[in-house]
XYZ file of C-alpha atoms in Angstrom:
666
model
C -114.676 -102.850 -5.628
C -111.643 -100.635 -4.790
C -111.818 -97.106 -4.091
C -109.915 -94.619 -6.390
C -107.205 -94.303 -4.143
C -107.096 -98.413 -4.110
C -107.276 -98.444 -7.954
C -103.888 -96.297 -8.224
C -102.129 -98.705 -6.010
C -100.980 -101.112 -8.860
C -99.311 -98.457 -10.584
C -96.392 -99.653 -8.250
C -95.779 -101.652 -11.768
C -94.424 -98.936 -13.120
C -90.576 -98.598 -13.067
C -89.022 -95.519 -12.510
C -87.139 -95.470 -15.674
C -90.103 -95.325 -17.949
C -90.802 -92.583 -20.463
C -93.789 -90.164 -20.086
C -95.987 -88.999 -22.879
C -95.030 -85.167 -23.267
C -98.178 -84.323 -25.570
C -100.334 -84.878 -22.525
C -98.270 -83.154 -20.073
C -100.845 -80.564 -19.128
C -103.907 -83.243 -18.598
C -102.624 -83.812 -14.872
C -104.718 -86.610 -13.689
C -105.759 -87.771 -17.304
C -102.067 -87.794 -17.993
C -101.517 -90.137 -15.254
C -104.040 -92.299 -16.667
C -102.414 -92.704 -20.105
C -98.838 -92.767 -18.655
C -99.954 -95.688 -16.281
C -101.745 -97.305 -19.044
C -99.050 -97.500 -21.767
C -96.245 -97.647 -19.151
C -97.834 -100.994 -17.591
C -97.806 -102.115 -21.057
C -94.140 -101.924 -21.551
C -93.935 -103.683 -18.040
C -96.011 -106.143 -19.588
C -93.636 -106.550 -22.732
C -90.826 -107.258 -20.195
C -93.114 -110.040 -18.221
C -94.832 -108.476 -15.783
C -98.199 -109.955 -14.890
C -101.331 -108.011 -13.941
C -104.955 -107.715 -15.043
C -106.495 -105.081 -17.257
C -108.965 -102.815 -15.427
C -111.741 -100.759 -17.150
C -113.750 -97.998 -15.356
C -116.818 -96.477 -16.791
C -117.988 -93.460 -14.563
C -118.087 -94.577 -11.048
C -118.344 -97.852 -11.623
C -115.448 -100.323 -12.191
C -115.203 -103.374 -14.286
C -112.294 -105.668 -14.322
C -111.284 -107.443 -17.562
C -108.586 -109.819 -18.023
C -106.530 -110.223 -21.340
C -104.463 -113.365 -21.285
C -101.647 -113.645 -24.039
C -99.115 -116.593 -23.202
C -99.964 -116.550 -19.547
C -99.139 -112.748 -19.573
C -101.975 -110.109 -18.831
C -101.801 -106.347 -19.238
C -102.667 -103.721 -16.728
C -104.842 -100.411 -17.858
C -105.903 -97.873 -14.915
C -108.701 -95.320 -14.681
C -111.233 -93.822 -12.234
C -114.009 -91.904 -11.751
C -111.887 -88.532 -12.504
C -111.816 -89.225 -16.353
C -115.482 -88.572 -16.735
C -114.450 -85.794 -19.066
C -113.109 -88.734 -21.656
C -115.429 -90.174 -23.900
C -116.118 -93.937 -23.927
C -114.846 -93.842 -27.232
C -111.632 -92.813 -26.333
C -111.220 -95.618 -23.419
C -112.497 -98.191 -25.752
C -110.234 -97.310 -28.607
C -107.269 -97.489 -25.998
C -108.593 -100.987 -25.004
C -108.462 -102.164 -28.363
C -105.211 -100.674 -29.475
C -103.686 -102.517 -26.257
C -105.673 -106.128 -26.890
C -104.161 -105.698 -30.650
C -100.438 -105.256 -29.367
C -101.216 -108.049 -26.821
C -102.229 -110.719 -29.509
C -99.432 -109.595 -32.090
C -96.890 -109.816 -29.617
C -97.926 -113.514 -28.824
C -96.649 -114.462 -32.103
C -93.562 -113.143 -31.044
C -92.961 -114.946 -27.850
C -94.398 -118.343 -28.965
C -92.373 -121.469 -28.363
C -89.882 -122.465 -31.033
C -90.632 -125.359 -33.146
C -88.016 -127.643 -31.487
C -89.452 -126.378 -28.029
C -92.963 -127.652 -28.814
C -91.315 -131.169 -30.366
C -89.772 -131.535 -26.699
C -92.961 -130.381 -25.142
C -94.851 -133.183 -27.302
C -91.812 -135.452 -25.894
C -92.638 -134.642 -22.483
C -96.408 -135.155 -22.892
C -95.877 -138.973 -23.603
C -93.608 -139.619 -20.397
C -96.408 -139.611 -17.630
C -93.542 -140.819 -14.997
C -90.302 -139.153 -13.945
C -88.474 -138.339 -11.268
C -89.468 -134.439 -11.543
C -86.682 -133.371 -14.203
C -88.971 -132.479 -16.861
C -91.433 -130.183 -14.592
C -89.302 -127.018 -15.678
C -90.073 -127.443 -19.138
C -92.269 -124.286 -19.545
C -94.221 -124.254 -22.588
C -94.620 -120.219 -22.466
C -90.604 -119.781 -22.690
C -89.363 -118.496 -26.204
C -87.202 -121.615 -26.852
C -85.896 -124.647 -24.772
C -82.149 -123.963 -24.555
C -82.564 -123.156 -20.741
C -84.275 -126.268 -19.777
C -82.716 -129.316 -17.830
C -80.737 -131.751 -19.933
C -81.423 -129.450 -23.193
C -78.453 -127.735 -24.917
C -78.759 -125.471 -28.054
C -76.794 -123.970 -30.843
C -75.949 -120.490 -29.090
C -76.731 -118.625 -32.194
C -79.353 -120.365 -34.031
C -81.054 -121.777 -30.728
C -81.536 -125.159 -32.272
C -81.480 -128.205 -30.210
C -78.333 -129.662 -30.372
C -78.174 -132.327 -27.404
C -80.791 -134.054 -25.277
C -79.295 -135.837 -22.412
C -81.868 -137.244 -19.661
C -80.440 -140.477 -18.451
C -81.039 -142.080 -15.144
C -84.202 -139.864 -14.107
C -86.647 -142.833 -14.194
C -88.490 -141.364 -17.080
C -91.345 -143.781 -17.941
C -93.456 -143.746 -21.012
C -93.003 -144.083 -24.813
C -90.609 -142.071 -26.648
C -92.732 -139.527 -28.738
C -92.040 -139.854 -32.810
C -91.861 -135.908 -32.180
C -88.136 -136.230 -31.457
C -87.769 -136.435 -35.164
C -88.352 -133.278 -35.724
C -85.002 -132.225 -33.741
C -83.297 -132.381 -37.450
C -80.262 -130.513 -35.806
C -79.796 -132.987 -33.088
C -76.524 -134.472 -32.388
C -76.545 -136.442 -29.187
C -79.522 -137.976 -27.691
C -78.895 -139.660 -24.434
C -81.977 -141.457 -22.729
C -80.197 -144.675 -21.676
C -81.137 -146.156 -17.880
C -84.822 -145.033 -17.810
C -88.252 -146.848 -17.929
C -89.345 -146.181 -21.692
C -91.242 -148.685 -23.389
C -92.852 -149.239 -26.467
C -90.946 -149.161 -29.664
C -87.764 -146.760 -31.089
C -89.651 -144.208 -33.277
C -88.376 -144.769 -36.900
C -88.699 -140.655 -37.227
C -85.453 -140.773 -35.492
C -84.097 -141.330 -38.954
C -85.008 -137.553 -39.867
C -82.223 -136.185 -37.055
C -79.803 -136.580 -39.689
C -76.950 -134.585 -37.577
C -77.160 -137.031 -35.019
C -73.434 -138.473 -33.603
C -74.526 -140.511 -30.295
C -77.584 -142.227 -29.798
C -77.942 -143.946 -26.099
C -81.152 -145.800 -25.625
C -79.486 -148.769 -23.464
C -81.245 -150.142 -20.226
C -84.862 -149.201 -21.050
C -87.537 -151.548 -21.639
C -87.866 -150.756 -25.464
C -89.465 -153.656 -27.618
C -90.214 -154.351 -31.135
C -87.523 -154.241 -34.045
C -84.655 -151.899 -34.819
C -85.904 -149.308 -37.416
C -84.681 -149.440 -40.889
C -84.567 -145.336 -40.311
C -81.432 -145.661 -38.273
C -79.420 -146.089 -41.468
C -80.588 -142.822 -42.772
C -77.767 -141.181 -40.002
C -74.666 -140.849 -41.886
C -72.864 -139.036 -38.869
C -73.846 -141.473 -36.345
C -70.743 -142.293 -34.521
C -72.073 -144.203 -31.279
C -75.231 -146.520 -31.113
C -75.986 -148.166 -27.856
C -79.698 -149.942 -27.718
C -78.434 -152.695 -25.586
C -80.479 -154.047 -22.446
C -83.692 -153.846 -23.893
C -86.599 -156.022 -25.328
C -85.550 -155.831 -29.078
C -86.701 -158.311 -31.199
C -86.427 -159.140 -34.886
C -83.300 -158.973 -37.272
C -80.499 -156.134 -37.005
C -81.518 -153.981 -40.255
C -78.715 -154.495 -43.216
C -79.112 -150.619 -43.424
C -77.317 -150.207 -40.339
C -73.985 -151.151 -42.498
C -74.122 -147.997 -43.934
C -73.382 -146.190 -41.158
C -69.597 -145.740 -42.033
C -68.444 -143.259 -39.322
C -69.664 -145.928 -36.319
C -67.229 -146.208 -34.004
C -69.184 -148.098 -31.571
C -72.003 -150.139 -31.347
C -73.799 -152.286 -29.017
C -77.439 -154.346 -29.103
C -76.428 -157.155 -26.337
C -78.938 -158.632 -24.276
C -81.865 -158.380 -26.232
C -83.970 -160.731 -28.117
C -82.792 -160.578 -31.770
C -82.373 -163.112 -34.118
C -80.957 -163.859 -37.686
C -77.981 -162.805 -39.600
C -75.656 -159.949 -38.254
C -75.105 -157.566 -41.428
C -71.681 -158.587 -43.000
C -70.857 -155.237 -44.677
C -69.807 -152.133 -43.433
C -68.478 -150.823 -40.161
C -70.512 -153.344 -38.294
C -68.378 -156.120 -39.265
C -65.936 -154.530 -37.236
C -67.342 -155.253 -34.023
C -66.866 -158.324 -31.919
C -68.685 -160.722 -29.735
C -69.167 -158.269 -26.801
C -71.299 -156.019 -29.336
C -73.934 -158.646 -29.628
C -73.886 -160.802 -26.205
C -77.134 -162.131 -24.858
C -79.105 -162.642 -28.101
C -79.261 -166.446 -28.314
C -80.228 -166.593 -32.345
C -77.929 -164.110 -33.883
C -75.373 -165.567 -36.203
C -72.569 -164.230 -38.406
C -68.695 -163.861 -38.380
C -68.711 -161.235 -35.870
C -69.598 -164.103 -32.912
C -68.093 -167.128 -34.907
C -71.547 -168.343 -35.572
C -72.253 -169.803 -38.902
C -75.804 -169.465 -40.565
C -77.666 -171.827 -41.939
C -78.609 -170.209 -45.096
C -79.373 -171.833 -48.581
C -77.667 -170.855 -51.765
C -77.951 -167.691 -53.631
C -80.934 -166.566 -54.839
C -81.297 -165.846 -58.668
C -82.968 -162.678 -59.878
C -86.077 -163.066 -61.938
C -89.490 -161.705 -62.527
C -91.608 -160.732 -59.226
C -94.405 -163.273 -60.150
C -91.932 -166.241 -60.882
C -90.025 -165.622 -57.830
C -93.068 -165.571 -55.940
C -94.301 -168.743 -56.973
C -90.645 -170.100 -56.577
C -90.677 -169.177 -53.127
C -93.849 -170.501 -52.033
C -93.161 -173.972 -53.964
C -89.774 -174.156 -52.084
C -91.279 -173.213 -48.806
C -93.655 -176.069 -49.320
C -90.919 -178.683 -50.400
C -88.722 -177.425 -47.478
C -91.554 -177.652 -45.119
C -92.446 -181.175 -46.086
C -88.958 -182.338 -46.267
C -88.224 -180.894 -42.646
C -91.268 -182.717 -41.163
C -90.077 -185.830 -42.510
C -86.581 -185.119 -41.770
C -87.376 -184.318 -38.297
C -89.416 -187.732 -37.442
C -86.648 -189.592 -39.026
C -84.261 -187.914 -36.843
C -86.268 -188.282 -33.502
C -86.643 -192.231 -34.446
C -82.913 -191.988 -34.710
C -82.024 -190.349 -31.642
C -84.381 -192.367 -29.841
C -82.830 -195.743 -31.037
C -79.282 -194.554 -30.621
C -80.094 -193.273 -26.812
C -81.654 -196.483 -26.344
C -78.614 -198.722 -27.692
C -76.006 -196.299 -25.599
C -77.922 -196.368 -22.219
C -77.770 -200.215 -22.750
C -74.127 -200.625 -23.737
C -72.627 -197.787 -21.675
C -75.164 -197.256 -18.863
C -72.878 -199.022 -16.152
C -69.743 -197.088 -17.356
C -71.805 -193.703 -17.219
C -72.966 -194.401 -13.820
C -69.199 -194.521 -12.532
C -68.453 -191.493 -14.512
C -68.671 -189.262 -11.421
C -66.734 -191.841 -9.278
C -63.586 -191.983 -11.858
C -63.606 -188.166 -11.468
C -62.939 -188.228 -7.698
C -60.553 -191.195 -7.679
C -58.005 -191.546 -7.418
C -56.218 -188.201 -5.904
C -59.125 -187.194 -4.323
C -59.040 -185.249 -0.997
C -61.518 -183.728 1.310
C -61.373 -180.468 3.062
C -64.077 -179.741 6.100
C -64.821 -176.189 6.927
C -67.125 -177.093 9.898
C -65.977 -179.660 12.644
C -69.371 -181.133 13.244
C -69.777 -183.731 10.453
C -69.047 -187.333 11.899
C -67.702 -188.702 8.824
C -63.986 -189.439 7.467
C -62.920 -188.531 4.165
C -62.876 -192.234 3.335
C -66.863 -192.150 3.859
C -67.438 -189.474 2.133
C -65.513 -190.274 -0.953
C -66.658 -193.870 -0.803
C -70.451 -191.943 -1.395
C -68.981 -189.949 -4.092
C -67.855 -192.863 -5.889
C -71.464 -194.314 -6.502
C -73.058 -191.168 -7.699
C -74.360 -191.110 -11.152
C -77.223 -189.254 -13.206
C -79.969 -191.004 -10.995
C -78.660 -188.333 -8.149
C -78.974 -185.403 -10.142
C -81.142 -182.802 -8.402
C -80.563 -179.658 -10.116
C -78.382 -177.750 -12.610
C -77.240 -174.166 -13.328
C -74.966 -171.940 -14.958
C -72.367 -173.095 -12.364
C -72.527 -176.926 -12.779
C -74.727 -180.098 -11.834
C -76.026 -180.457 -8.146
C -76.341 -183.980 -6.958
C -77.825 -185.636 -3.861
C -75.522 -187.349 -1.609
C -77.034 -189.585 1.036
C -74.993 -190.727 4.266
C -75.537 -194.110 5.760
C -76.743 -192.155 8.945
C -79.952 -190.783 7.068
C -78.306 -187.246 6.841
C -78.488 -185.745 3.214
C -76.299 -183.034 1.557
C -76.068 -181.313 -1.867
C -73.202 -181.720 -3.911
C -72.438 -179.052 -6.736
C -69.688 -180.073 -9.293
C -67.628 -177.336 -10.683
C -65.671 -178.026 -13.693
C -62.054 -176.714 -13.930
C -61.893 -174.038 -16.458
C -58.128 -173.293 -16.921
C -54.745 -173.815 -15.268
C -54.820 -171.549 -12.680
C -57.870 -172.414 -11.402
C -56.671 -174.018 -8.355
C -54.177 -171.028 -7.247
C -57.362 -168.947 -6.002
C -60.343 -171.405 -5.707
C -58.920 -173.068 -2.487
C -58.782 -169.312 -1.014
C -62.170 -168.214 -2.056
C -63.462 -171.286 -0.532
C -61.667 -170.754 2.583
C -63.885 -167.476 2.982
C -66.834 -168.735 1.861
C -66.589 -171.770 4.077
C -66.438 -169.578 7.088
C -69.548 -167.622 6.494
C -72.105 -169.220 8.499
C -75.605 -167.620 9.217
C -79.392 -168.642 9.668
C -80.429 -167.517 5.931
C -77.604 -168.626 4.252
C -76.871 -172.241 3.033
C -73.786 -173.280 4.574
C -70.831 -174.776 2.908
C -69.643 -177.807 4.718
C -66.379 -178.510 2.515
C -65.243 -179.574 -0.663
C -63.643 -182.652 -2.663
C -60.481 -181.669 -4.552
C -60.593 -184.083 -7.629
C -57.766 -183.509 -10.553
C -60.982 -182.233 -13.089
C -63.524 -180.762 -11.100
C -64.678 -179.321 -7.529
C -67.164 -180.712 -5.824
C -68.686 -178.248 -2.826
C -70.595 -180.065 -0.216
C -73.704 -177.872 1.084
C -76.675 -178.461 3.491
C -79.348 -179.909 1.641
C -82.941 -178.503 2.265
C -85.657 -180.598 1.446
C -88.463 -177.661 0.482
C -86.237 -177.086 -2.875
C -85.685 -173.922 -4.598
C -88.191 -171.014 -4.315
C -88.315 -171.267 -8.480
C -89.853 -174.646 -7.916
C -92.485 -173.506 -5.456
C -93.286 -170.632 -7.328
C -93.577 -172.058 -11.011
C -93.661 -175.815 -10.992
C -96.131 -176.996 -8.202
C -99.549 -176.949 -7.504
C -99.686 -175.712 -3.851
C -99.197 -172.275 -3.733
C -97.839 -169.910 -1.262
C -100.301 -167.521 0.839
C -99.318 -163.927 1.634
C -97.503 -164.127 4.936
C -95.102 -167.276 3.551
C -94.212 -165.089 0.601
C -93.372 -162.371 3.076
C -91.542 -164.844 5.280
C -89.277 -165.971 2.280
C -88.606 -161.998 1.154
C -87.672 -161.332 4.690
C -85.187 -164.310 4.805
C -83.608 -163.768 1.501
C -83.130 -159.824 2.521
C -81.607 -160.924 5.984
C -78.976 -163.391 4.203
C -77.980 -160.964 1.439
C -77.774 -158.037 4.057
C -75.529 -160.276 5.997
C -73.101 -160.939 2.810
C -72.963 -157.524 2.064
C -72.490 -155.613 5.631
C -71.536 -158.438 8.000
C -69.011 -160.523 6.055
C -65.191 -159.901 6.302
C -64.646 -159.369 3.587
C -67.843 -158.345 2.000
C -69.347 -160.895 -0.422
C -71.092 -159.569 -3.623
C -73.575 -162.626 -4.632
C -73.856 -161.511 -8.494
C -76.426 -164.029 -9.092
C -79.755 -163.527 -6.899
C -82.594 -165.346 -8.676
C -85.271 -167.719 -7.458
C -83.860 -170.860 -8.033
C -80.788 -169.637 -5.851
C -83.069 -169.242 -2.674
C -83.725 -172.713 -1.393
C -86.400 -173.420 1.411
C -86.266 -175.842 4.147
C -89.189 -177.915 5.396
C -90.677 -174.890 7.096
C -90.386 -172.681 3.943
C -87.625 -170.482 5.540
C -85.468 -168.949 3.033
C -82.098 -169.526 2.622
C -79.465 -167.856 -0.072
C -77.419 -170.125 -2.152
C -74.435 -170.104 -4.373
C -73.215 -166.787 -3.074
C -69.263 -166.118 -4.005
C -69.527 -168.771 -6.949
C -69.321 -166.150 -9.475
C -66.573 -164.507 -8.545
C -64.899 -168.317 -8.899
C -65.301 -167.965 -12.372
C -63.920 -164.765 -12.863
C -65.348 -161.527 -14.123
C -65.739 -162.101 -17.681
C -66.927 -165.528 -17.465
C -69.252 -165.072 -14.497
C -70.835 -162.197 -16.774
C -71.104 -164.462 -19.509
C -72.461 -167.233 -17.606
C -75.198 -165.278 -15.622
C -76.492 -164.084 -18.956
C -76.482 -167.371 -20.787
C -77.809 -169.164 -17.795
C -80.825 -167.654 -17.781
C -80.750 -164.621 -15.075
C -81.115 -162.055 -17.642
C -84.452 -160.656 -16.128
C -82.804 -160.327 -12.660
C -79.633 -158.234 -13.891
C -78.964 -154.724 -13.188
C -78.753 -152.368 -16.294
C -74.888 -151.559 -15.329
C -74.217 -154.916 -14.959
C -75.393 -156.131 -18.581
C -73.385 -153.458 -20.128
C -69.935 -153.422 -18.000
C -69.729 -156.662 -16.374
C -68.989 -155.008 -13.024
C -70.649 -156.436 -10.035
C -71.540 -154.179 -6.905
C -73.759 -154.170 -3.787
C -76.223 -152.241 -5.527
C -76.418 -154.877 -8.306
C -77.655 -157.401 -5.927
C -80.195 -154.834 -4.781
C -81.672 -154.662 -8.005
C -81.622 -158.523 -8.466
C -83.493 -158.478 -4.890
C -85.894 -155.918 -6.304
C -86.693 -158.174 -9.317
C -87.126 -161.269 -6.902
C -89.374 -159.470 -4.581
C -91.675 -158.844 -7.873
C -91.273 -162.408 -8.968
C -92.908 -163.485 -5.295
C -95.707 -160.833 -5.335
C -96.516 -161.493 -9.251
C -96.018 -165.382 -9.102
C -94.441 -165.102 -12.558
C -90.559 -165.151 -13.757
C -88.997 -161.839 -14.572
C -89.330 -162.521 -18.411
C -92.544 -164.156 -18.424
C -94.252 -164.393 -21.797
C -97.244 -161.958 -20.601
C -94.452 -159.326 -20.064
C -92.624 -159.816 -23.533
C -95.696 -159.804 -25.722
C -96.455 -156.537 -24.200
C -92.941 -155.259 -24.476
C -91.519 -155.577 -21.148
C -90.014 -157.545 -18.456
C -91.311 -157.566 -14.914
C -89.839 -154.354 -13.657
C -90.980 -152.485 -16.999
C -94.604 -153.997 -16.212
C -94.383 -152.633 -12.527
C -93.592 -149.152 -13.844
C -96.102 -149.321 -16.416
C -98.725 -150.032 -13.656
C -97.486 -147.604 -11.604
C -97.568 -144.782 -14.094
C -101.483 -146.024 -14.658
C -102.071 -146.070 -10.968
C -102.920 -149.852 -11.224
C -100.131 -151.238 -8.941
C -102.471 -154.011 -7.121
C -102.693 -155.687 -10.656
C -99.086 -156.870 -10.458
C -100.380 -159.277 -7.545
C -100.531 -163.118 -8.254
C -104.450 -163.666 -8.393
C -103.927 -167.075 -6.570
C -102.119 -165.793 -3.575
C -104.590 -165.658 -0.635
C -104.732 -163.236 2.304
C -103.104 -160.394 0.773
C -102.729 -157.442 3.037
C -102.970 -153.900 1.224
C -100.941 -152.049 3.688
C -97.985 -154.440 3.713
C -98.619 -155.016 0.002
C -98.127 -150.938 -0.895
C -94.926 -151.054 1.428
C -93.527 -153.865 -0.230
C -93.946 -152.481 -3.561
C -92.512 -149.315 -2.615
C -89.430 -151.093 -1.311
C -89.054 -153.123 -4.664
C -89.631 -149.968 -6.710
C -86.535 -148.505 -4.979
C -84.523 -151.496 -5.270
C -85.225 -151.682 -9.243
C -84.027 -147.761 -9.885
C -82.232 -147.434 -12.944
C -79.640 -145.680 -11.247
C -77.322 -147.667 -8.721
C -77.145 -144.489 -6.378
C -81.074 -144.264 -5.950
C -81.078 -148.100 -4.861
C -81.161 -148.537 -1.052
C -78.597 -150.711 0.765
C -79.701 -154.276 1.786
C -79.167 -153.015 5.598
C -81.746 -150.055 4.765
C -84.032 -152.790 2.909
C -84.058 -155.091 6.177
C -85.077 -151.681 8.202
C -88.059 -150.939 5.918
C -89.081 -154.420 5.795
C -89.116 -154.964 9.309
C -90.698 -151.570 10.430
C -93.095 -151.141 7.517
C -93.907 -154.743 5.822
C -93.645 -157.522 8.844
C -96.217 -156.584 11.295
C -95.129 -157.737 14.180
C -91.512 -158.275 13.148
C -89.833 -161.407 14.589
C -87.332 -160.490 17.171
C -84.968 -163.045 16.112
C -84.799 -162.326 12.254
C -81.106 -161.196 12.115
C -79.724 -163.961 14.335
C -76.423 -164.989 13.122
C -76.552 -168.514 14.052
């Protein structure tokens, strides 16, 4: 133990301006002791951290009294033998009681405690919540928190783009003075807490760009001052609650790109919002989106028992009628289909040929095709439905076989407006000039009166989507890495080496084609731009690419290189897991593939995302690959790497050894 001189050392905590105790001024050393004890107590009250040192006789014993992570210091030494033990113990008890009573004075406010509980339910973030200290008296100085200056009540919680991963705690409903809640573009999963309906002062609620599931709580209709509500780009299901029609101050409303069904409320302010507020929900109906609802006649009020019986009988009758009707309808359709096939089959086989003749012309971009326009048009004239090898959001794809055995893929794009030709040829000239090892080359196009027929190289391996999800033979780990690397190289070339640079806008497994050696090539690059921003935004969502789209693209429809990077990250996860981004196993848990990865990462279970059918998985390359994918699917575009950087990481940390010719441009 320290000597008496050392014991006095901690008295440096005593500030020079602190008062003395004049009624003990004649007791010299003993005055010093009491002065130190009480002065250190004052220091503690200002936040000084130390310990309580109790000395009896020549033996010293250290006692620590903690109050809200703050302690007290009381000093004495062997010179105090003239004081009785009772006085020392009495002093100790007084200081201890003061410490305990002051704990109530410095306790965290109820709003602060609600936010602490909110933080507890978030196991993952970028560190933004680390400085939320429970020992503070209020949360007003915390990151993302704003308070009323007088009442110290929380009025705003703003934490977008911070990779917050977890559920939204119902304790958020205890912030009854909250006016603004911005939690958008994070990785929240689970349901929207109904307790939010208790935040009756709420004016803005932004939860878009997360992985929230379940239904929209009816309680959100209890927010009379709500002006802005955005729940878009989640995995919400069920119907839009009629209670939202009571929000008379609602100025903006967005529930697009979810899995909502049923009739949109037809009363209140919701009737003022158009199609953009509901886009991407395939089973919604209502006048807002010009989609009629197939509803029965109005119900007649009655007693609960009779209404229940009528409901049951009605359901049985409807069920039986629907079954019989469905069987009759199927039989009728089969009969009618056979009739049309026999009567109109020959005409249908010539439908594509009629489209290219007369007035069709062939424009070739690469002079290495030994065919004349006449030879190609002749083959186009005999194409029919038997030559279809695929279809997508941008058109139907046909297999075009020439007499010498060479095969090409023909993509048919219908002209969408009168001004279609004015920029189409200019854009195709740019796309036709792009030639790269990991891109599907555009050889030329046929300009017909009603459509454009794009001629591409044909790849015998089919699409990556087919290989991953429709074939019994599975790619091993090495083959999957090769596919990922090829797709990354192709996309990096579009972003960084083309002039002008090309944004793909629709990266997905069906747009990654494979040759006979399973080498990947990116297809359909630049086609989204040909439809225009608005049309391509709608087409990509409707065409089934919802799971690949970056949150900011689904909200604004504006594509950048970073939206492609996000889609590439999703593609990597699809290749690793062997499951589509919106696989039913994810949706049942309330996630898509990105939300599932974030959840597994928060549980330290990322290995579980790997396809169990994939052989020869290498742990080291897997860890590096998942790290790259995680960066690519970051909520904030600014946090995503460029494709050039992605290629560098893949080459240095994933591909070992890296093929030296992986970035050749031929």
